[in-house]
């Protein structure tokens, strides 16, 4: 897909931007798309932030943000096929039973 900043879909603005970036070919975004975003930015703060990004890094981040995966950190942690450890503070009030039930080694730091 060639890059076009004008392609809009009806989703929230932040997701819309990621969707437009991710929907383009990575190399096309690197050569033309990033400059289109910079040219369209009207905020000085936004422009300074954009200029810090690598075009390839921005494209890959957008693709990652839209990738399907478990929505919560705990669901992602529980799904990992490796030994897992989770650290929590005594005063957090977290329910850690669900994590323990998945085989996760849960450690609680005690307040001294």
PDB file of N, CA and C in Angstrom:
ATOM      1  N   UNK A   1       0.850  -1.180   0.000  1.00  0.00           N
ATOM      2  CA  UNK A   1       0.000   0.000   0.000  1.00  0.00           C
ATOM      3  C   UNK A   1       0.889   1.234   0.000  1.00  0.00           C
ATOM      4  N   UNK A   2       0.618   2.158  -0.853  1.00  0.00           N
ATOM      5  CA  UNK A   2       1.407   3.385  -0.859  1.00  0.00           C
ATOM      6  C   UNK A   2       0.930   4.281   0.280  1.00  0.00           C
ATOM      7  N   UNK A   3       1.780   5.163   0.709  1.00  0.00           N
ATOM      8  CA  UNK A   3       1.462   6.002   1.851  1.00  0.00           C
ATOM      9  C   UNK A   3       0.555   7.151   1.451  1.00  0.00           C
ATOM     10  N   UNK A   4      -0.495   7.365   2.228  1.00  0.00           N
ATOM     11  CA  UNK A   4      -1.353   8.527   2.042  1.00  0.00           C
ATOM     12  C   UNK A   4      -1.870   8.961   3.401  1.00  0.00           C
ATOM     13  N   UNK A   5      -1.527  10.136   3.814  1.00  0.00           N
ATOM     14  CA  UNK A   5      -1.955  10.656   5.102  1.00  0.00           C
ATOM     15  C   UNK A   5      -3.452  10.953   5.097  1.00  0.00           C
ATOM     16  N   UNK A   6      -4.053  11.027   3.941  1.00  0.00           N
ATOM     17  CA  UNK A   6      -5.453  11.399   3.828  1.00  0.00           C
ATOM     18  C   UNK A   6      -6.422  10.251   4.115  1.00  0.00           C
ATOM     19  N   UNK A   7      -5.948   8.995   4.078  1.00  0.00           N
ATOM     20  CA  UNK A   7      -6.849   7.864   4.336  1.00  0.00           C
ATOM     21  C   UNK A   7      -7.291   7.885   5.792  1.00  0.00           C
ATOM     22  N   UNK A   8      -8.576   8.081   6.026  1.00  0.00           N
ATOM     23  CA  UNK A   8      -9.088   8.154   7.397  1.00  0.00           C
ATOM     24  C   UNK A   8     -10.112   7.051   7.627  1.00  0.00           C
ATOM     25  N   UNK A   9     -10.071   6.503   8.833  1.00  0.00           N
ATOM     26  CA  UNK A   9     -11.056   5.518   9.243  1.00  0.00           C
ATOM     27  C   UNK A   9     -11.684   6.021  10.531  1.00  0.00           C
ATOM     28  N   UNK A  10     -12.901   5.584  10.851  1.00  0.00           N
ATOM     29  CA  UNK A  10     -13.579   6.138  12.022  1.00  0.00           C
ATOM     30  C   UNK A  10     -13.244   5.369  13.298  1.00  0.00           C
ATOM     31  N   UNK A  11     -12.110   5.686  13.855  1.00  0.00           N
ATOM     32  CA  UNK A  11     -11.669   5.181  15.147  1.00  0.00           C
ATOM     33  C   UNK A  11     -11.012   6.346  15.872  1.00  0.00           C
ATOM     34  N   UNK A  12     -10.762   6.236  17.192  1.00  0.00           N
ATOM     35  CA  UNK A  12     -10.147   7.361  17.909  1.00  0.00           C
ATOM     36  C   UNK A  12      -8.873   7.851  17.234  1.00  0.00           C
ATOM     37  N   UNK A  13      -8.588   9.140  17.398  1.00  0.00           N
ATOM     38  CA  UNK A  13      -7.464   9.769  16.687  1.00  0.00           C
ATOM     39  C   UNK A  13      -6.137   9.057  16.889  1.00  0.00           C
ATOM     40  N   UNK A  14      -5.813   8.671  18.126  1.00  0.00           N
ATOM     41  CA  UNK A  14      -4.517   8.017  18.353  1.00  0.00           C
ATOM     42  C   UNK A  14      -4.449   6.673  17.648  1.00  0.00           C
ATOM     43  N   UNK A  15      -5.546   5.917  17.700  1.00  0.00           N
ATOM     44  CA  UNK A  15      -5.582   4.634  16.997  1.00  0.00           C
ATOM     45  C   UNK A  15      -5.629   4.857  15.493  1.00  0.00           C
ATOM     46  N   UNK A  16      -6.300   5.927  15.071  1.00  0.00           N
ATOM     47  CA  UNK A  16      -6.399   6.236  13.651  1.00  0.00           C
ATOM     48  C   UNK A  16      -5.010   6.498  13.074  1.00  0.00           C
ATOM     49  N   UNK A  17      -4.218   7.252  13.801  1.00  0.00           N
ATOM     50  CA  UNK A  17      -2.862   7.537  13.342  1.00  0.00           C
ATOM     51  C   UNK A  17      -2.048   6.259  13.271  1.00  0.00           C
ATOM     52  N   UNK A  18      -2.114   5.440  14.319  1.00  0.00           N
ATOM     53  CA  UNK A  18      -1.382   4.170  14.309  1.00  0.00           C
ATOM     54  C   UNK A  18      -1.862   3.277  13.174  1.00  0.00           C
ATOM     55  N   UNK A  19      -3.169   3.249  12.937  1.00  0.00           N
ATOM     56  CA  UNK A  19      -3.719   2.407  11.871  1.00  0.00           C
ATOM     57  C   UNK A  19      -3.227   2.865  10.504  1.00  0.00           C
ATOM     58  N   UNK A  20      -3.167   4.172  10.299  1.00  0.00           N
ATOM     59  CA  UNK A  20      -2.670   4.676   9.012  1.00  0.00           C
ATOM     60  C   UNK A  20      -1.199   4.342   8.823  1.00  0.00           C
ATOM     61  N   UNK A  21      -0.434   4.499   9.879  1.00  0.00           N
ATOM     62  CA  UNK A  21       0.993   4.192   9.780  1.00  0.00           C
ATOM     63  C   UNK A  21       1.191   2.701   9.549  1.00  0.00           C
ATOM     64  N   UNK A  22       0.533   1.875  10.379  1.00  0.00           N
ATOM     65  CA  UNK A  22       0.702   0.420  10.287  1.00  0.00           C
ATOM     66  C   UNK A  22       0.151  -0.139   8.986  1.00  0.00           C
ATOM     67  N   UNK A  23      -0.838   0.529   8.415  1.00  0.00           N
ATOM     68  CA  UNK A  23      -1.447   0.055   7.183  1.00  0.00           C
ATOM     69  C   UNK A  23      -0.607   0.300   5.946  1.00  0.00           C
ATOM     70  N   UNK A  24       0.457   1.044   6.114  1.00  0.00           N
ATOM     71  CA  UNK A  24       1.323   1.302   4.969  1.00  0.00           C
ATOM     72  C   UNK A  24       2.492   0.336   4.970  1.00  0.00           C
ATOM     73  N   UNK A  25       3.085   0.175   3.834  1.00  0.00           N
ATOM     74  CA  UNK A  25       4.300  -0.616   3.710  1.00  0.00           C
ATOM     75  C   UNK A  25       5.400   0.082   4.510  1.00  0.00           C
ATOM     76  N   UNK A  26       6.180  -0.686   5.251  1.00  0.00           N
ATOM     77  CA  UNK A  26       7.217  -0.091   6.101  1.00  0.00           C
ATOM     78  C   UNK A  26       8.182   0.784   5.305  1.00  0.00           C
ATOM     79  N   UNK A  27       8.655   0.284   4.187  1.00  0.00           N
ATOM     80  CA  UNK A  27       9.614   1.069   3.396  1.00  0.00           C
ATOM     81  C   UNK A  27       8.983   2.326   2.807  1.00  0.00           C
ATOM     82  N   UNK A  28       7.717   2.228   2.404  1.00  0.00           N
ATOM     83  CA  UNK A  28       7.023   3.413   1.886  1.00  0.00           C
ATOM     84  C   UNK A  28       6.868   4.453   2.990  1.00  0.00           C
ATOM     85  N   UNK A  29       6.565   3.990   4.204  1.00  0.00           N
ATOM     86  CA  UNK A  29       6.450   4.928   5.317  1.00  0.00           C
ATOM     87  C   UNK A  29       7.794   5.590   5.607  1.00  0.00           C
ATOM     88  N   UNK A  30       8.854   4.800   5.587  1.00  0.00           N
ATOM     89  CA  UNK A  30      10.187   5.342   5.870  1.00  0.00           C
ATOM     90  C   UNK A  30      10.574   6.394   4.835  1.00  0.00           C
ATOM     91  N   UNK A  31      10.291   6.129   3.559  1.00  0.00           N
ATOM     92  CA  UNK A  31      10.722   7.061   2.512  1.00  0.00           C
ATOM     93  C   UNK A  31       9.792   8.258   2.336  1.00  0.00           C
ATOM     94  N   UNK A  32       8.477   8.080   2.574  1.00  0.00           N
ATOM     95  CA  UNK A  32       7.535   9.175   2.322  1.00  0.00           C
ATOM     96  C   UNK A  32       6.587   9.474   3.476  1.00  0.00           C
ATOM     97  N   UNK A  33       6.154   8.468   4.173  1.00  0.00           N
ATOM     98  CA  UNK A  33       5.107   8.640   5.179  1.00  0.00           C
ATOM     99  C   UNK A  33       5.495   9.481   6.367  1.00  0.00           C
ATOM    100  N   UNK A  34       6.671   9.258   6.880  1.00  0.00           N
ATOM    101  CA  UNK A  34       7.109  10.033   8.040  1.00  0.00           C
ATOM    102  C   UNK A  34       7.143  11.515   7.710  1.00  0.00           C
ATOM    103  N   UNK A  35       7.649  11.854   6.536  1.00  0.00           N
ATOM    104  CA  UNK A  35       7.697  13.262   6.143  1.00  0.00           C
ATOM    105  C   UNK A  35       6.288  13.833   6.014  1.00  0.00           C
ATOM    106  N   UNK A  36       5.324  13.022   5.564  1.00  0.00           N
ATOM    107  CA  UNK A  36       3.935  13.482   5.471  1.00  0.00           C
ATOM    108  C   UNK A  36       3.383  13.836   6.844  1.00  0.00           C
ATOM    109  N   UNK A  37       3.723  13.038   7.842  1.00  0.00           N
ATOM    110  CA  UNK A  37       3.261  13.317   9.203  1.00  0.00           C
ATOM    111  C   UNK A  37       3.917  14.599   9.718  1.00  0.00           C
ATOM    112  N   UNK A  38       5.207  14.721   9.524  1.00  0.00           N
ATOM    113  CA  UNK A  38       5.931  15.923   9.961  1.00  0.00           C
ATOM    114  C   UNK A  38       5.347  17.157   9.280  1.00  0.00           C
ATOM    115  N   UNK A  39       5.088  17.078   7.985  1.00  0.00           N
ATOM    116  CA  UNK A  39       4.534  18.212   7.242  1.00  0.00           C
ATOM    117  C   UNK A  39       3.138  18.589   7.732  1.00  0.00           C
ATOM    118  N   UNK A  40       2.353  17.603   8.193  1.00  0.00           N
ATOM    119  CA  UNK A  40       0.983  17.855   8.629  1.00  0.00           C
ATOM    120  C   UNK A  40       0.898  18.312  10.086  1.00  0.00           C
ATOM    121  N   UNK A  41       1.950  18.148  10.851  1.00  0.00           N
ATOM    122  CA  UNK A  41       1.932  18.498  12.280  1.00  0.00           C
ATOM    123  C   UNK A  41       1.946  20.010  12.456  1.00  0.00           C
ATOM    124  N   UNK A  42       0.984  20.515  13.249  1.00  0.00           N
ATOM    125  CA  UNK A  42       0.910  21.962  13.448  1.00  0.00           C
ATOM    126  C   UNK A  42       1.266  22.383  14.876  1.00  0.00           C
ATOM    127  N   UNK A  43       1.644  21.443  15.698  1.00  0.00           N
ATOM    128  CA  UNK A  43       2.026  21.745  17.070  1.00  0.00           C
ATOM    129  C   UNK A  43       3.545  21.683  17.210  1.00  0.00           C
ATOM    130  N   UNK A  44       4.125  22.721  17.796  1.00  0.00           N
ATOM    131  CA  UNK A  44       5.583  22.746  17.977  1.00  0.00           C
ATOM    132  C   UNK A  44       6.041  21.587  18.854  1.00  0.00           C
ATOM    133  N   UNK A  45       5.280  21.300  19.909  1.00  0.00           N
ATOM    134  CA  UNK A  45       5.629  20.189  20.797  1.00  0.00           C
ATOM    135  C   UNK A  45       5.530  18.867  20.043  1.00  0.00           C
ATOM    136  N   UNK A  46       4.460  18.698  19.285  1.00  0.00           N
ATOM    137  CA  UNK A  46       4.289  17.478  18.500  1.00  0.00           C
ATOM    138  C   UNK A  46       5.401  17.302  17.482  1.00  0.00           C
ATOM    139  N   UNK A  47       5.791  18.384  16.873  1.00  0.00           N
ATOM    140  CA  UNK A  47       6.857  18.348  15.869  1.00  0.00           C
ATOM    141  C   UNK A  47       8.197  17.964  16.497  1.00  0.00           C
ATOM    142  N   UNK A  48       8.499  18.540  17.655  1.00  0.00           N
ATOM    143  CA  UNK A  48       9.745  18.171  18.348  1.00  0.00           C
ATOM    144  C   UNK A  48       9.741  16.690  18.709  1.00  0.00           C
ATOM    145  N   UNK A  49       8.601  16.187  19.154  1.00  0.00           N
ATOM    146  CA  UNK A  49       8.496  14.770  19.511  1.00  0.00           C
ATOM    147  C   UNK A  49       8.665  13.892  18.281  1.00  0.00           C
ATOM    148  N   UNK A  50       7.981  14.228  17.199  1.00  0.00           N
ATOM    149  CA  UNK A  50       8.075  13.438  15.966  1.00  0.00           C
ATOM    150  C   UNK A  50       9.496  13.363  15.435  1.00  0.00           C
ATOM    151  N   UNK A  51      10.195  14.464  15.519  1.00  0.00           N
ATOM    152  CA  UNK A  51      11.555  14.499  14.965  1.00  0.00           C
ATOM    153  C   UNK A  51      12.526  13.624  15.741  1.00  0.00           C
ATOM    154  N   UNK A  52      12.144  13.211  16.933  1.00  0.00           N
ATOM    155  CA  UNK A  52      13.000  12.313  17.722  1.00  0.00           C
ATOM    156  C   UNK A  52      12.842  10.857  17.307  1.00  0.00           C
ATOM    157  N   UNK A  53      11.762  10.555  16.621  1.00  0.00           N
ATOM    158  CA  UNK A  53      11.468   9.173  16.236  1.00  0.00           C
ATOM    159  C   UNK A  53      12.227   8.762  14.986  1.00  0.00           C
ATOM    160  N   UNK A  54      12.651   7.516  14.974  1.00  0.00           N
ATOM    161  CA  UNK A  54      13.145   6.903  13.748  1.00  0.00           C
ATOM    162  C   UNK A  54      11.906   6.525  12.941  1.00  0.00           C
ATOM    163  N   UNK A  55      11.841   6.825  11.651  1.00  0.00           N
ATOM    164  CA  UNK A  55      10.673   6.440  10.858  1.00  0.00           C
ATOM    165  C   UNK A  55      10.390   4.935  10.938  1.00  0.00           C
ATOM    166  N   UNK A  56      11.409   4.131  10.873  1.00  0.00           N
ATOM    167  CA  UNK A  56      11.224   2.677  10.939  1.00  0.00           C
ATOM    168  C   UNK A  56      10.713   2.268  12.326  1.00  0.00           C
ATOM    169  N   UNK A  57      11.265   2.895  13.362  1.00  0.00           N
ATOM    170  CA  UNK A  57      10.820   2.608  14.724  1.00  0.00           C
ATOM    171  C   UNK A  57       9.369   3.003  14.933  1.00  0.00           C
ATOM    172  N   UNK A  58       8.961   4.155  14.390  1.00  0.00           N
ATOM    173  CA  UNK A  58       7.576   4.598  14.512  1.00  0.00           C
ATOM    174  C   UNK A  58       6.641   3.627  13.802  1.00  0.00           C
ATOM    175  N   UNK A  59       7.015   3.185  12.618  1.00  0.00           N
ATOM    176  CA  UNK A  59       6.182   2.238  11.883  1.00  0.00           C
ATOM    177  C   UNK A  59       6.042   0.934  12.670  1.00  0.00           C
ATOM    178  N   UNK A  60       7.133   0.413  13.162  1.00  0.00           N
ATOM    179  CA  UNK A  60       7.089  -0.859  13.899  1.00  0.00           C
ATOM    180  C   UNK A  60       6.313  -0.725  15.202  1.00  0.00           C
ATOM    181  N   UNK A  61       6.403   0.425  15.853  1.00  0.00           N
ATOM    182  CA  UNK A  61       5.626   0.654  17.068  1.00  0.00           C
ATOM    183  C   UNK A  61       4.136   0.676  16.748  1.00  0.00           C
ATOM    184  N   UNK A  62       3.755   1.340  15.666  1.00  0.00           N
ATOM    185  CA  UNK A  62       2.347   1.386  15.267  1.00  0.00           C
ATOM    186  C   UNK A  62       1.820  -0.011  14.977  1.00  0.00           C
ATOM    187  N   UNK A  63       2.596  -0.816  14.284  1.00  0.00           N
ATOM    188  CA  UNK A  63       2.188  -2.196  13.993  1.00  0.00           C
ATOM    189  C   UNK A  63       2.005  -2.958  15.301  1.00  0.00           C
ATOM    190  N   UNK A  64       2.932  -2.806  16.222  1.00  0.00           N
ATOM    191  CA  UNK A  64       2.861  -3.502  17.508  1.00  0.00           C
ATOM    192  C   UNK A  64       1.652  -3.059  18.325  1.00  0.00           C
ATOM    193  N   UNK A  65       1.358  -1.756  18.317  1.00  0.00           N
ATOM    194  CA  UNK A  65       0.224  -1.250  19.086  1.00  0.00           C
ATOM    195  C   UNK A  65      -1.105  -1.828  18.612  1.00  0.00           C
ATOM    196  N   UNK A  66      -1.183  -2.167  17.342  1.00  0.00           N
ATOM    197  CA  UNK A  66      -2.433  -2.687  16.791  1.00  0.00           C
ATOM    198  C   UNK A  66      -2.479  -4.213  16.741  1.00  0.00           C
ATOM    199  N   UNK A  67      -1.399  -4.875  17.135  1.00  0.00           N
ATOM    200  CA  UNK A  67      -1.355  -6.340  17.096  1.00  0.00           C
ATOM    201  C   UNK A  67      -2.352  -6.917  18.098  1.00  0.00           C
ATOM    202  N   UNK A  68      -2.986  -8.006  17.716  1.00  0.00           N
ATOM    203  CA  UNK A  68      -3.926  -8.657  18.625  1.00  0.00           C
ATOM    204  C   UNK A  68      -3.160  -9.402  19.699  1.00  0.00           C
ATOM    205  N   UNK A  69      -3.548  -9.161  20.940  1.00  0.00           N
ATOM    206  CA  UNK A  69      -2.940  -9.846  22.082  1.00  0.00           C
ATOM    207  C   UNK A  69      -3.858  -9.660  23.282  1.00  0.00           C
ATOM    208  N   UNK A  70      -3.557 -10.415  24.314  1.00  0.00           N
ATOM    209  CA  UNK A  70      -4.334 -10.270  25.543  1.00  0.00           C
ATOM    210  C   UNK A  70      -4.254  -8.810  25.996  1.00  0.00           C
ATOM    211  N   UNK A  71      -5.357  -8.296  26.492  1.00  0.00           N
ATOM    212  CA  UNK A  71      -5.408  -6.876  26.807  1.00  0.00           C
ATOM    213  C   UNK A  71      -4.734  -6.500  28.113  1.00  0.00           C
ATOM    214  N   UNK A  72      -4.655  -7.394  29.058  1.00  0.00           N
ATOM    215  CA  UNK A  72      -4.049  -7.016  30.328  1.00  0.00           C
ATOM    216  C   UNK A  72      -2.647  -7.593  30.474  1.00  0.00           C
ATOM    217  N   UNK A  73      -1.851  -6.902  31.268  1.00  0.00           N
ATOM    218  CA  UNK A  73      -0.496  -7.378  31.541  1.00  0.00           C
ATOM    219  C   UNK A  73      -0.547  -8.763  32.174  1.00  0.00           C
ATOM    220  N   UNK A  74      -1.460  -8.952  33.112  1.00  0.00           N
ATOM    221  CA  UNK A  74      -1.550 -10.254  33.787  1.00  0.00           C
ATOM    222  C   UNK A  74      -1.903 -11.371  32.815  1.00  0.00           C
ATOM    223  N   UNK A  75      -2.806 -11.117  31.894  1.00  0.00           N
ATOM    224  CA  UNK A  75      -3.163 -12.145  30.903  1.00  0.00           C
ATOM    225  C   UNK A  75      -1.963 -12.461  30.018  1.00  0.00           C
ATOM    226  N   UNK A  76      -1.215 -11.443  29.637  1.00  0.00           N
ATOM    227  CA  UNK A  76      -0.013 -11.677  28.830  1.00  0.00           C
ATOM    228  C   UNK A  76       1.025 -12.458  29.627  1.00  0.00           C
ATOM    229  N   UNK A  77       1.231 -12.083  30.883  1.00  0.00           N
ATOM    230  CA  UNK A  77       2.193 -12.777  31.734  1.00  0.00           C
ATOM    231  C   UNK A  77       1.792 -14.235  31.918  1.00  0.00           C
ATOM    232  N   UNK A  78       0.532 -14.482  32.208  1.00  0.00           N
ATOM    233  CA  UNK A  78       0.054 -15.851  32.417  1.00  0.00           C
ATOM    234  C   UNK A  78       0.228 -16.699  31.166  1.00  0.00           C
ATOM    235  N   UNK A  79       0.138 -16.099  30.000  1.00  0.00           N
ATOM    236  CA  UNK A  79       0.237 -16.840  28.749  1.00  0.00           C
ATOM    237  C   UNK A  79       1.649 -17.151  28.293  1.00  0.00           C
ATOM    238  N   UNK A  80       2.640 -16.594  28.948  1.00  0.00           N
ATOM    239  CA  UNK A  80       4.026 -16.846  28.532  1.00  0.00           C
ATOM    240  C   UNK A  80       4.438 -18.287  28.828  1.00  0.00           C
ATOM    241  N   UNK A  81       5.064 -18.959  27.864  1.00  0.00           N
ATOM    242  CA  UNK A  81       5.464 -20.359  28.050  1.00  0.00           C
ATOM    243  C   UNK A  81       6.849 -20.494  28.701  1.00  0.00           C
ATOM    244  N   UNK A  82       7.122 -19.657  29.687  1.00  0.00           N
ATOM    245  CA  UNK A  82       8.415 -19.662  30.381  1.00  0.00           C
ATOM    246  C   UNK A  82       8.150 -19.525  31.883  1.00  0.00           C
ATOM    247  N   UNK A  83       9.136 -19.841  32.724  1.00  0.00           N
ATOM    248  CA  UNK A  83       8.958 -19.590  34.161  1.00  0.00           C
ATOM    249  C   UNK A  83       8.707 -18.094  34.385  1.00  0.00           C
ATOM    250  N   UNK A  84       7.768 -17.801  35.264  1.00  0.00           N
ATOM    251  CA  UNK A  84       7.368 -16.404  35.478  1.00  0.00           C
ATOM    252  C   UNK A  84       7.516 -16.026  36.950  1.00  0.00           C
ATOM    253  N   UNK A  85       7.850 -14.761  37.206  1.00  0.00           N
ATOM    254  CA  UNK A  85       7.909 -14.234  38.568  1.00  0.00           C
ATOM    255  C   UNK A  85       7.273 -12.852  38.552  1.00  0.00           C
ATOM    256  N   UNK A  86       6.474 -12.576  39.588  1.00  0.00           N
ATOM    257  CA  UNK A  86       5.796 -11.287  39.708  1.00  0.00           C
ATOM    258  C   UNK A  86       6.082 -10.736  41.098  1.00  0.00           C
ATOM    259  N   UNK A  87       6.513  -9.493  41.179  1.00  0.00           N
ATOM    260  CA  UNK A  87       6.786  -8.843  42.460  1.00  0.00           C
ATOM    261  C   UNK A  87       5.719  -7.800  42.744  1.00  0.00           C
ATOM    262  N   UNK A  88       5.248  -7.787  43.989  1.00  0.00           N
ATOM    263  CA  UNK A  88       4.224  -6.840  44.395  1.00  0.00           C
ATOM    264  C   UNK A  88       4.579  -6.303  45.773  1.00  0.00           C
ATOM    265  N   UNK A  89       4.018  -5.188  46.130  1.00  0.00           N
ATOM    266  CA  UNK A  89       4.233  -4.613  47.454  1.00  0.00           C
ATOM    267  C   UNK A  89       3.124  -5.024  48.400  1.00  0.00           C
ATOM    268  N   UNK A  90       3.463  -5.164  49.668  1.00  0.00           N
ATOM    269  CA  UNK A  90       2.509  -5.588  50.689  1.00  0.00           C
ATOM    270  C   UNK A  90       1.285  -4.678  50.747  1.00  0.00           C
ATOM    271  N   UNK A  91       1.472  -3.406  50.534  1.00  0.00           N
ATOM    272  CA  UNK A  91       0.379  -2.444  50.660  1.00  0.00           C
ATOM    273  C   UNK A  91      -0.418  -2.246  49.372  1.00  0.00           C
ATOM    274  N   UNK A  92      -0.094  -2.981  48.325  1.00  0.00           N
ATOM    275  CA  UNK A  92      -0.769  -2.770  47.038  1.00  0.00           C
ATOM    276  C   UNK A  92      -2.227  -3.205  47.060  1.00  0.00           C
ATOM    277  N   UNK A  93      -2.552  -4.162  47.909  1.00  0.00           N
ATOM    278  CA  UNK A  93      -3.928  -4.650  47.960  1.00  0.00           C
ATOM    279  C   UNK A  93      -4.316  -5.496  46.765  1.00  0.00           C
ATOM    280  N   UNK A  94      -3.340  -5.916  45.986  1.00  0.00           N
ATOM    281  CA  UNK A  94      -3.621  -6.715  44.792  1.00  0.00           C
ATOM    282  C   UNK A  94      -4.118  -8.110  45.158  1.00  0.00           C
ATOM    283  N   UNK A  95      -5.042  -8.625  44.367  1.00  0.00           N
ATOM    284  CA  UNK A  95      -5.450 -10.026  44.477  1.00  0.00           C
ATOM    285  C   UNK A  95      -4.465 -10.825  43.634  1.00  0.00           C
ATOM    286  N   UNK A  96      -3.599 -11.567  44.288  1.00  0.00           N
ATOM    287  CA  UNK A  96      -2.536 -12.286  43.596  1.00  0.00           C
ATOM    288  C   UNK A  96      -2.876 -13.751  43.357  1.00  0.00           C
ATOM    289  N   UNK A  97      -4.048 -14.179  43.817  1.00  0.00           N
ATOM    290  CA  UNK A  97      -4.443 -15.579  43.663  1.00  0.00           C
ATOM    291  C   UNK A  97      -4.506 -16.036  42.218  1.00  0.00           C
ATOM    292  N   UNK A  98      -5.004 -15.195  41.338  1.00  0.00           N
ATOM    293  CA  UNK A  98      -5.101 -15.563  39.927  1.00  0.00           C
ATOM    294  C   UNK A  98      -3.744 -15.802  39.296  1.00  0.00           C
ATOM    295  N   UNK A  99      -2.785 -14.967  39.640  1.00  0.00           N
ATOM    296  CA  UNK A  99      -1.428 -15.158  39.119  1.00  0.00           C
ATOM    297  C   UNK A  99      -0.812 -16.441  39.664  1.00  0.00           C
ATOM    298  N   UNK A 100      -0.992 -16.673  40.959  1.00  0.00           N
ATOM    299  CA  UNK A 100      -0.448 -17.903  41.551  1.00  0.00           C
ATOM    300  C   UNK A 100      -1.067 -19.130  40.890  1.00  0.00           C
ATOM    301  N   UNK A 101      -2.351 -19.048  40.580  1.00  0.00           N
ATOM    302  CA  UNK A 101      -3.055 -20.184  39.967  1.00  0.00           C
ATOM    303  C   UNK A 101      -2.503 -20.530  38.588  1.00  0.00           C
ATOM    304  N   UNK A 102      -1.863 -19.580  37.923  1.00  0.00           N
ATOM    305  CA  UNK A 102      -1.288 -19.852  36.597  1.00  0.00           C
ATOM    306  C   UNK A 102       0.117 -20.422  36.690  1.00  0.00           C
ATOM    307  N   UNK A 103       0.612 -20.591  37.924  1.00  0.00           N
ATOM    308  CA  UNK A 103       1.960 -21.121  38.099  1.00  0.00           C
ATOM    309  C   UNK A 103       3.021 -20.049  38.211  1.00  0.00           C
ATOM    310  N   UNK A 104       2.600 -18.815  38.316  1.00  0.00           N
ATOM    311  CA  UNK A 104       3.539 -17.698  38.438  1.00  0.00           C
ATOM    312  C   UNK A 104       4.076 -17.646  39.869  1.00  0.00           C
ATOM    313  N   UNK A 105       5.385 -17.489  40.001  1.00  0.00           N
ATOM    314  CA  UNK A 105       6.022 -17.332  41.306  1.00  0.00           C
ATOM    315  C   UNK A 105       5.797 -15.887  41.744  1.00  0.00           C
ATOM    316  N   UNK A 106       4.931 -15.694  42.740  1.00  0.00           N
ATOM    317  CA  UNK A 106       4.573 -14.360  43.199  1.00  0.00           C
ATOM    318  C   UNK A 106       5.349 -14.041  44.473  1.00  0.00           C
ATOM    319  N   UNK A 107       6.039 -12.918  44.470  1.00  0.00           N
ATOM    320  CA  UNK A 107       6.798 -12.464  45.641  1.00  0.00           C
ATOM    321  C   UNK A 107       6.188 -11.157  46.128  1.00  0.00           C
ATOM    322  N   UNK A 108       6.023 -11.044  47.443  1.00  0.00           N
ATOM    323  CA  UNK A 108       5.465  -9.834  48.029  1.00  0.00           C
ATOM    324  C   UNK A 108       6.518  -9.181  48.913  1.00  0.00           C
ATOM    325  N   UNK A 109       6.829  -7.934  48.614  1.00  0.00           N
ATOM    326  CA  UNK A 109       7.777  -7.171  49.426  1.00  0.00           C
ATOM    327  C   UNK A 109       7.048  -6.663  50.662  1.00  0.00           C
ATOM    328  N   UNK A 110       7.612  -6.972  51.827  1.00  0.00           N
ATOM    329  CA  UNK A 110       6.992  -6.610  53.094  1.00  0.00           C
ATOM    330  C   UNK A 110       7.487  -5.234  53.531  1.00  0.00           C
ATOM    331  N   UNK A 111       6.552  -4.444  54.042  1.00  0.00           N
ATOM    332  CA  UNK A 111       6.906  -3.108  54.532  1.00  0.00           C
ATOM    333  C   UNK A 111       7.640  -3.253  55.857  1.00  0.00           C
ATOM    334  N   UNK A 112       8.735  -2.527  55.980  1.00  0.00           N
ATOM    335  CA  UNK A 112       9.536  -2.607  57.213  1.00  0.00           C
ATOM    336  C   UNK A 112       9.276  -1.399  58.072  1.00  0.00           C
TER     337      UNK A 112
END
